[in-house]
Amino acid sequence: MLAADKVKTAIVQKEDVLASGEPSPGAVSLIQNELIDQVKLLIITHPYLDDMLQHIRNTNIPWEEYKDCGLISVNDLAMIRHVENKTVDELGPIMSEHGLYYAALYLELMQKVARVDVLQKILVLIHDMLEENEERILLFHKAGENVTGFPLEPFHKALTIGDEFIGIQASKILTLLISTTHHRDIDINDIFRWMTFQLQNPRQHVIDLNVQILNALFHIPEYRRAFWNTTHAIDSLVSNLKRAQERHLGPQEIYELSFTIWLLTFDQEIAKQLDRKCCIIPTLVELAKTTVKEKVVRVIIATFRNMIEKAPNENLPAMLVAKLLPLCEHLKTRKWTDPEITADIVFVDDALKETSQSLTTFEVFASEVERGMLQWSPSHLSETFWKENAQRLNENDQRLLKQLTRLLILSESAAVLAIACHDLGQYIKYSGPDGRRYIEGLGAKQRIMELMTHSDPLVKYHALSATQKYFSMV
């Protein structure tokens, strides 16, 4: 079983403890130990980070010069020299005896130093202190107990330095600190705003590491919603998943991105709004269709199950439109090593079949329009459908009519443009005298006439047909 999968049970258990009210001291200790174990399982690492750690570890810092100019004290210098270039095994007895003093030293230096080379070195020293001994992070909590803003503030400050390594390593340690306290009054918003920009970085290793950090933070339920509410955060995350093929991402990167989405869908409000905001269901369906890795299919199907369990009305119609049902039928024929996959596939398949039998034709049509996934399904081509439902495009302040117009204006897909022209032509034909006025008021008439010269013959044909219907209503 993969490390990330082992965490599933721990997530549920931890949330049960936290939901019971203010934890007792014993429960706090239990939560901390469990969270440390979870962060161990979700190791935040990357070859780039390993190379940078080694490079900085081998870089000589002129500590004596910094002592002479008052940047560090004589005692600071002695403590640094005592641990610098030590192996993990050599650091063991030192940290067992003096770990609390080193945690206090590192926090103080992180807070008062602004030099990039010194901050990089201190972050490497902290990394080496915690390497294979993540429980030592509790020493930083203890060392910062009597100092306002500690132990988090020095690492928040480091995020503003502008150095790539400092940003990644500081956010990694911040994540470990945040994940090992039961306090939820932490200002997480600054971190998520910073990470939103990191998710837009052109360097793939920066994105990969920040996704791993999110996977650790999202084990805390409150922080899923905080990320969701951060401006452009979810869009930045989902855009990386949507560009997976374009950026030639490997299965591991796709898995980690999908795992992040899976964690978010444990929040009911996020599960309700995620597809409407980001149109993520078609992306996940396509990734599940094209991947050969079982773990990618596992996390995507688990995400669909979450979305169905948390918000069936919002997600099941979109899943039908995205052709998830035939994919489930195909996946049911494959052999899986993990029985959970089979159970999840059967659950999703059954829910989709039940929904397909209960949804009206208009509800399926509305789901297509709302998500911009127009296809030549029977409803578009049925005269009976338009006779019965054309007026319904005016419901809810003309929501569907406005969305069709929006697709007509913004879409670059020839198929979507052709269907939108066809549908608006049918709306004009069957909506009565007001339909023509509404079409003109929304700007659809001008756009339809522009599309009469489109390079695609089907778009041109349906634009011409809609124009003829428009003028026949004069």
Coordinates of C-alpha atoms in Angstrom, one line a residue:
M1 CA 0.0 0.0 0.0
L2 CA 1.3 3.5 -0.9
A3 CA 2.2 5.9 1.9
A4 CA -0.5 8.3 0.9
D5 CA -3.1 5.6 1.0
K6 CA -2.1 4.7 4.6
V7 CA -3.0 8.2 5.6
K8 CA -6.7 7.8 4.6
T9 CA -7.6 6.0 7.9
A10 CA -5.6 8.5 9.9
I11 CA -7.4 11.4 8.4
V12 CA -10.8 10.1 9.5
Q13 CA -9.6 9.2 13.0
K14 CA -8.0 12.6 13.5
E15 CA -11.0 14.5 12.3
D16 CA -13.2 12.5 14.8
V17 CA -10.9 13.5 17.7
L18 CA -10.9 17.1 16.7
A19 CA -14.7 17.2 16.1
S20 CA -15.3 16.1 19.7
G21 CA -14.5 19.6 21.0
E22 CA -11.4 21.0 22.7
P23 CA -8.9 18.1 23.0
S24 CA -7.6 17.0 26.3
P25 CA -3.8 17.2 26.9
G26 CA -3.6 13.4 26.2
A27 CA -5.6 13.8 23.0
V28 CA -3.3 16.7 22.0
S29 CA -0.3 14.5 22.4
L30 CA -1.9 11.7 20.4
I31 CA -2.9 14.2 17.6
Q32 CA 0.7 15.5 17.5
N33 CA 2.2 12.0 17.2
E34 CA -0.3 11.0 14.5
L35 CA 0.4 14.2 12.6
I36 CA 4.2 13.7 12.8
D37 CA 3.7 10.1 11.5
Q38 CA 1.5 11.4 8.6
V39 CA 4.1 14.0 7.6
K40 CA 6.7 11.2 7.6
L41 CA 4.5 9.2 5.3
L42 CA 4.0 12.2 3.0
I43 CA 7.6 13.1 2.6
I44 CA 8.1 16.4 0.9
T45 CA 11.1 15.9 -1.3
H46 CA 12.4 16.3 -4.8
P47 CA 15.7 15.8 -6.6
Y48 CA 16.1 19.5 -7.0
L49 CA 15.7 20.0 -3.3
D50 CA 18.2 17.2 -2.5
D51 CA 20.7 18.8 -4.8
M52 CA 20.3 22.3 -3.3
L53 CA 20.6 20.9 0.2
Q54 CA 23.8 19.2 -0.6
H55 CA 25.2 22.2 -2.5
I56 CA 24.4 24.6 0.4
R57 CA 25.7 22.1 3.0
N58 CA 29.1 22.1 1.2
T59 CA 29.2 25.9 1.0
N60 CA 31.4 27.6 3.5
I61 CA 29.9 30.5 5.5
P62 CA 32.4 33.0 7.0
W63 CA 30.8 32.7 10.5
E64 CA 33.8 34.4 12.2
E65 CA 33.3 37.5 10.0
Y66 CA 29.6 37.6 10.9
K67 CA 30.6 37.3 14.6
D68 CA 33.0 40.2 14.2
C69 CA 30.4 42.4 12.7
G70 CA 27.9 41.5 15.4
L71 CA 25.5 39.4 13.2
I72 CA 26.0 36.4 15.5
S73 CA 27.4 36.0 19.1
V74 CA 30.4 34.0 20.3
N75 CA 28.0 31.5 21.8
D76 CA 26.1 31.2 18.5
L77 CA 29.3 30.6 16.6
A78 CA 30.4 27.8 19.0
M79 CA 27.0 26.1 18.7
I80 CA 27.0 26.3 14.9
R81 CA 30.5 25.0 14.6
H82 CA 29.6 22.1 16.9
V83 CA 26.9 20.8 14.5
E84 CA 28.0 22.0 11.1
N85 CA 28.8 19.2 8.6
K86 CA 27.7 16.5 11.1
T87 CA 26.0 13.4 9.8
V88 CA 22.5 12.4 11.0
D89 CA 24.0 9.8 13.3
E90 CA 26.5 12.3 14.7
L91 CA 23.8 14.8 15.4
G92 CA 21.7 12.3 17.4
P93 CA 23.4 12.6 20.8
I94 CA 23.9 16.3 20.4
M95 CA 20.2 16.9 19.8
S96 CA 19.2 14.5 22.5
E97 CA 21.0 16.6 25.0
H98 CA 20.9 20.2 23.6
G99 CA 18.1 20.0 21.0
L100 CA 15.9 22.6 22.7
Y101 CA 18.8 25.1 22.7
Y102 CA 19.4 24.6 19.0
A103 CA 15.8 25.0 18.2
A104 CA 15.8 28.4 20.1
L105 CA 19.0 29.4 18.3
Y106 CA 17.7 28.6 14.9
L107 CA 14.5 30.5 15.5
E108 CA 16.3 33.5 16.8
L109 CA 18.7 33.5 13.8
M110 CA 15.8 33.0 11.3
Q111 CA 14.1 36.0 12.8
K112 CA 17.0 38.5 12.9
V113 CA 19.1 37.5 9.8
A114 CA 18.2 38.7 6.3
R115 CA 21.3 37.5 4.4
V116 CA 20.4 34.9 1.8
D117 CA 23.5 32.7 2.3
V118 CA 23.1 32.6 6.1
L119 CA 19.4 31.9 5.9
Q120 CA 20.0 29.1 3.4
K121 CA 22.6 27.6 5.7
I122 CA 20.4 27.8 8.8
L123 CA 17.5 26.1 6.9
V124 CA 19.9 23.3 6.0
L125 CA 21.0 23.0 9.6
I126 CA 17.3 22.7 10.6
H127 CA 16.7 20.2 7.9
D128 CA 19.6 18.1 9.2
M129 CA 18.3 18.3 12.7
L130 CA 14.9 17.0 11.6
E131 CA 16.1 14.5 9.1
E132 CA 14.8 11.1 10.1
N133 CA 13.7 12.7 13.5
E134 CA 10.6 14.7 12.6
E135 CA 9.5 14.5 16.2
R136 CA 12.2 17.1 17.0
I137 CA 9.8 19.7 15.5
L138 CA 8.1 19.7 18.9
L139 CA 11.3 21.3 20.3
F140 CA 10.6 24.3 18.1
H141 CA 7.1 24.6 19.5
K142 CA 8.6 24.5 23.0
A143 CA 11.4 26.9 22.3
G144 CA 8.9 29.5 20.9
E145 CA 6.4 29.2 23.8
N146 CA 7.4 32.5 25.5
V147 CA 8.2 34.6 22.4
T148 CA 5.3 36.4 20.6
G149 CA 4.8 35.0 17.1
F150 CA 7.2 32.1 17.6
P151 CA 7.8 29.5 16.2
L152 CA 6.0 30.4 13.0
E153 CA 6.9 34.0 12.4
P154 CA 10.6 33.5 11.5
F155 CA 9.5 31.2 8.7
H156 CA 6.7 33.5 7.5
K157 CA 9.3 36.2 7.3
A158 CA 11.6 33.9 5.2
L159 CA 8.9 33.6 2.5
T160 CA 9.3 37.3 1.7
I161 CA 13.0 37.0 1.0
G162 CA 12.5 36.1 -2.7
D163 CA 15.0 33.2 -2.8
E164 CA 13.6 30.0 -4.3
F165 CA 15.3 27.6 -2.0
I166 CA 14.6 29.6 1.1
G167 CA 10.9 29.8 0.1
I168 CA 10.5 26.1 -0.4
Q169 CA 12.4 25.0 2.6
A170 CA 10.8 27.6 4.9
S171 CA 7.3 26.6 3.7
K172 CA 8.2 22.9 4.2
I173 CA 9.2 23.6 7.9
L174 CA 6.1 25.8 8.3
T175 CA 4.0 22.9 7.2
L176 CA 5.6 20.6 9.7
L177 CA 5.1 23.1 12.5
I178 CA 1.4 23.8 11.5
S179 CA 0.7 20.1 11.2
T180 CA 2.0 19.3 14.7
T181 CA -0.2 21.7 16.7
H182 CA -3.8 21.4 17.6
H183 CA -4.2 25.2 17.5
R184 CA -6.3 26.4 14.6
D185 CA -6.0 30.2 15.1
I186 CA -2.9 30.2 12.8
D187 CA -2.9 32.8 10.0
I188 CA -2.7 30.3 7.1
N189 CA -3.8 32.9 4.6
D190 CA -0.4 34.4 4.0
I191 CA 1.0 30.9 3.2
F192 CA -1.8 30.1 0.8
R193 CA -1.4 33.5 -1.0
W194 CA 2.3 32.8 -1.3
M195 CA 1.7 29.3 -2.6
T196 CA -0.9 30.5 -5.1
F197 CA 1.9 32.4 -6.9
Q198 CA 4.2 29.4 -6.6
L199 CA 1.7 27.2 -8.3
Q200 CA 1.9 29.6 -11.3
N201 CA 5.7 29.2 -11.4
P202 CA 7.1 28.0 -14.8
R203 CA 9.6 25.7 -13.0
Q204 CA 7.9 22.3 -12.6
H205 CA 9.9 21.4 -9.5
V206 CA 8.5 24.4 -7.7
I207 CA 5.0 23.3 -8.5
D208 CA 5.7 19.7 -7.6
L209 CA 7.0 20.7 -4.1
N210 CA 4.2 23.1 -3.4
V211 CA 1.6 20.4 -4.3
Q212 CA 3.3 18.0 -1.9
I213 CA 3.1 20.7 0.8
L214 CA -0.6 21.2 0.1
N215 CA -1.1 17.5 0.4
A216 CA 0.3 17.7 4.0
L217 CA -1.7 20.8 4.9
F218 CA -5.0 19.5 3.6
H219 CA -5.0 16.8 6.1
I220 CA -6.3 19.5 8.4
P221 CA -9.9 20.1 7.5
E222 CA -10.0 23.9 8.3
Y223 CA -7.2 24.6 5.9
R224 CA -9.0 23.0 2.9
R225 CA -11.6 25.7 3.1
A226 CA -9.0 28.4 3.7
F227 CA -7.2 27.5 0.5
W228 CA -10.5 27.4 -1.4
N229 CA -11.3 30.9 -0.2
T230 CA -7.9 32.3 -1.2
T231 CA -8.2 34.3 -4.4
H232 CA -7.1 32.4 -7.5
A233 CA -5.7 29.5 -5.4
I234 CA -8.0 26.7 -6.7
D235 CA -7.7 28.0 -10.2
S236 CA -3.9 27.9 -10.1
L237 CA -4.0 24.4 -8.7
V238 CA -6.5 23.0 -11.2
S239 CA -4.8 24.6 -14.2
N240 CA -1.8 22.5 -13.5
L241 CA -3.9 19.4 -13.6
K242 CA -5.6 20.5 -16.8
R243 CA -2.2 21.1 -18.4
A244 CA -0.8 17.8 -17.4
Q245 CA -0.5 16.4 -20.9
E246 CA 0.7 19.7 -22.3
R247 CA 3.5 19.9 -19.7
H248 CA 4.3 16.1 -20.1
L249 CA 3.7 15.4 -16.5
G250 CA 4.5 11.9 -15.3
P251 CA 2.2 9.6 -13.4
Q252 CA 3.6 10.7 -10.0
E253 CA 3.0 14.4 -10.6
I254 CA -0.6 13.6 -11.9
Y255 CA -1.2 11.4 -8.8
E256 CA -0.1 14.1 -6.4
L257 CA -2.2 16.8 -8.1
S258 CA -5.2 14.4 -8.1
F259 CA -4.6 13.5 -4.4
T260 CA -4.7 17.2 -3.5
I261 CA -8.1 17.5 -5.2
W262 CA -9.3 14.3 -3.5
L263 CA -8.5 15.8 -0.1
L264 CA -10.3 19.0 -1.0
T265 CA -13.5 17.1 -1.9
F266 CA -13.9 16.0 1.7
D267 CA -15.3 19.5 2.3
Q268 CA -18.9 19.5 1.3
E269 CA -19.0 23.1 0.2
I270 CA -16.0 22.6 -2.0
A271 CA -17.4 19.4 -3.4
K272 CA -20.6 21.3 -4.3
Q273 CA -18.8 24.1 -6.1
L274 CA -15.6 22.6 -7.5
D275 CA -16.9 21.5 -10.9
R276 CA -19.1 24.5 -11.5
K277 CA -16.1 26.8 -10.7
C278 CA -13.3 24.8 -12.4
C279 CA -15.0 22.3 -14.7
I280 CA -12.7 19.6 -13.3
I281 CA -14.8 16.5 -13.9
P282 CA -14.0 16.2 -17.7
T283 CA -10.3 16.7 -16.9
L284 CA -10.4 13.9 -14.3
V285 CA -12.3 11.6 -16.7
E286 CA -9.8 12.2 -19.4
L287 CA -6.8 11.5 -17.1
A288 CA -8.5 8.3 -15.8
K289 CA -9.0 7.2 -19.5
T290 CA -5.5 7.8 -20.6
T291 CA -3.4 6.7 -17.6
V292 CA -1.9 3.2 -17.2
K293 CA -1.1 3.6 -13.5
E294 CA -3.5 2.0 -11.0
K295 CA -2.8 4.6 -8.3
V296 CA -3.9 7.5 -10.6
V297 CA -7.2 5.7 -11.4
R298 CA -7.6 4.9 -7.7
V299 CA -7.4 8.5 -6.5
I300 CA -9.5 9.9 -9.4
I301 CA -12.3 7.4 -8.8
A302 CA -12.1 8.1 -5.0
T303 CA -12.5 11.8 -5.8
F304 CA -15.6 11.1 -7.9
R305 CA -17.0 9.0 -5.0
N306 CA -16.4 11.9 -2.6
M307 CA -18.1 14.4 -5.0
I308 CA -21.1 12.1 -5.3
E309 CA -21.4 11.4 -1.5
K310 CA -21.0 15.1 -0.6
A311 CA -22.9 16.8 -3.4
P312 CA -24.8 14.4 -5.7
N313 CA -27.2 16.9 -7.2
E314 CA -24.4 19.2 -8.2
N315 CA -22.0 16.6 -9.6
L316 CA -23.9 13.6 -11.0
P317 CA -25.4 15.4 -14.1
A318 CA -22.0 16.8 -15.0
M319 CA -20.5 13.3 -14.7
L320 CA -23.0 11.9 -17.1
V321 CA -22.3 14.7 -19.6
A322 CA -18.5 14.0 -19.2
K323 CA -19.2 10.3 -20.2
L324 CA -18.0 8.9 -16.8
L325 CA -20.6 6.1 -17.1
P326 CA -19.0 4.4 -20.1
L327 CA -15.6 4.8 -18.5
C328 CA -16.8 3.1 -15.3
E329 CA -18.2 0.2 -17.4
H330 CA -14.8 -0.2 -19.0
L331 CA -12.9 0.1 -15.7
K332 CA -15.2 -2.7 -14.2
T333 CA -13.7 -5.1 -16.7
R334 CA -10.1 -4.5 -15.6
K335 CA -8.3 -6.4 -12.8
W336 CA -7.2 -4.3 -9.9
T337 CA -4.7 -5.2 -7.1
D338 CA -6.6 -2.9 -4.6
P339 CA -10.2 -4.0 -3.8
E340 CA -11.0 -0.4 -2.8
I341 CA -10.8 0.6 -6.5
T342 CA -13.4 -2.0 -7.5
A343 CA -15.7 -0.9 -4.6
D344 CA -15.4 2.7 -5.6
I345 CA -16.0 2.0 -9.3
V346 CA -19.1 0.0 -8.5
F347 CA -20.4 2.8 -6.3
V348 CA -19.8 5.5 -8.9
D349 CA -21.3 3.3 -11.7
D350 CA -24.4 2.5 -9.7
A351 CA -25.0 6.2 -8.8
L352 CA -24.6 7.2 -12.4
K353 CA -27.0 4.6 -13.7
E354 CA -29.6 5.5 -11.1
T355 CA -29.2 9.2 -12.0
S356 CA -29.4 8.6 -15.8
Q357 CA -32.8 6.9 -15.3
S358 CA -34.2 9.7 -13.1
L359 CA -32.9 12.8 -14.8
T360 CA -35.1 14.6 -17.3
T361 CA -33.7 15.3 -20.8
F362 CA -33.8 19.0 -20.0
E363 CA -31.7 18.5 -16.8
V364 CA -29.0 16.8 -18.9
F365 CA -29.2 19.6 -21.5
A366 CA -28.9 22.2 -18.8
S367 CA -25.8 20.5 -17.4
E368 CA -24.2 20.5 -20.8
V369 CA -24.8 24.2 -21.2
E370 CA -23.7 25.2 -17.7
R371 CA -20.4 23.4 -18.1
G372 CA -19.8 24.4 -21.6
M373 CA -19.7 20.8 -22.8
L374 CA -22.0 21.0 -25.7
Q375 CA -22.3 17.8 -27.8
W376 CA -24.8 16.6 -30.4
S377 CA -26.9 14.7 -27.9
P378 CA -30.6 13.9 -28.9
S379 CA -32.0 16.9 -27.0
H380 CA -30.4 19.4 -29.4
L381 CA -31.7 17.8 -32.5
S382 CA -35.3 17.1 -31.3
E383 CA -38.0 19.5 -32.4
T384 CA -40.2 18.2 -29.7
F385 CA -37.6 19.1 -27.1
W386 CA -37.5 22.7 -28.3
K387 CA -41.2 23.1 -28.5
E388 CA -41.5 22.0 -24.9
N389 CA -38.4 23.6 -23.4
A390 CA -37.4 26.8 -25.4
Q391 CA -39.1 29.0 -22.8
R392 CA -37.2 27.4 -20.0
L393 CA -34.0 29.1 -21.1
N394 CA -35.6 32.3 -19.7
E395 CA -35.9 30.8 -16.2
N396 CA -33.6 32.0 -13.3
D397 CA -33.0 35.4 -14.9
Q398 CA -32.2 33.7 -18.3
R399 CA -29.3 31.8 -16.8
L400 CA -29.1 29.2 -19.6
L401 CA -29.7 31.7 -22.4
K402 CA -26.9 33.9 -21.1
Q403 CA -24.5 30.9 -20.8
L404 CA -25.3 29.8 -24.4
T405 CA -24.5 33.4 -25.5
R406 CA -21.3 33.3 -23.4
L407 CA -20.2 30.1 -25.1
L408 CA -21.0 31.6 -28.5
I409 CA -18.8 34.6 -27.8
L410 CA -15.9 33.0 -25.9
S411 CA -15.5 29.4 -27.2
E412 CA -12.8 28.5 -29.6
S413 CA -14.3 25.0 -30.3
A414 CA -16.0 24.7 -33.7
A415 CA -18.3 22.0 -32.3
V416 CA -19.4 24.2 -29.4
L417 CA -20.0 27.2 -31.7
A418 CA -22.0 25.1 -34.2
I419 CA -24.3 23.7 -31.4
A420 CA -24.7 27.1 -29.7
C421 CA -25.8 28.6 -33.1
H422 CA -28.2 25.8 -33.6
D423 CA -29.7 26.0 -30.1
L424 CA -30.1 29.7 -30.2
G425 CA -31.8 29.4 -33.6
Q426 CA -34.2 26.9 -32.1
Y427 CA -34.8 29.2 -29.1
I428 CA -35.7 32.0 -31.5
K429 CA -38.1 29.7 -33.4
Y430 CA -40.0 28.5 -30.4
S431 CA -39.7 31.2 -27.7
G432 CA -42.2 33.6 -29.2
P433 CA -41.8 37.3 -30.0
D434 CA -39.7 38.0 -26.9
G435 CA -37.0 35.6 -27.9
R436 CA -35.7 37.7 -30.8
R437 CA -35.5 40.8 -28.5
Y438 CA -33.6 38.9 -25.8
I439 CA -31.1 37.5 -28.3
E440 CA -30.4 41.0 -29.6
G441 CA -30.1 42.5 -26.1
L442 CA -27.5 39.9 -25.0
G443 CA -25.4 40.5 -28.1
A444 CA -25.9 37.0 -29.6
K445 CA -27.4 38.3 -32.8
Q446 CA -24.2 40.1 -33.8
R447 CA -22.0 37.2 -32.9
I448 CA -24.2 34.7 -34.9
M449 CA -23.9 37.0 -38.0
E450 CA -20.1 37.2 -37.5
L451 CA -20.0 33.4 -37.5
M452 CA -21.6 33.2 -40.9
T453 CA -18.1 33.7 -42.3
H454 CA -16.4 31.1 -40.0
S455 CA -13.9 28.8 -41.6
D456 CA -15.7 25.7 -40.3
P457 CA -18.5 24.7 -42.7
L458 CA -20.8 23.4 -39.9
V459 CA -20.4 26.6 -37.8
K460 CA -21.2 28.6 -41.0
Y461 CA -24.2 26.5 -41.8
H462 CA -25.8 26.8 -38.3
A463 CA -25.0 30.5 -38.0
L464 CA -26.8 31.0 -41.3
S465 CA -29.7 28.9 -40.2
A466 CA -30.0 30.8 -36.9
T467 CA -29.9 34.1 -38.8
Q468 CA -32.7 33.1 -41.1
K469 CA -34.8 32.1 -38.1
Y470 CA -34.1 35.5 -36.5
F471 CA -35.2 37.5 -39.5
S472 CA -38.2 35.2 -40.2
M473 CA -39.6 36.3 -36.8
V474 CA -39.6 40.0 -37.8

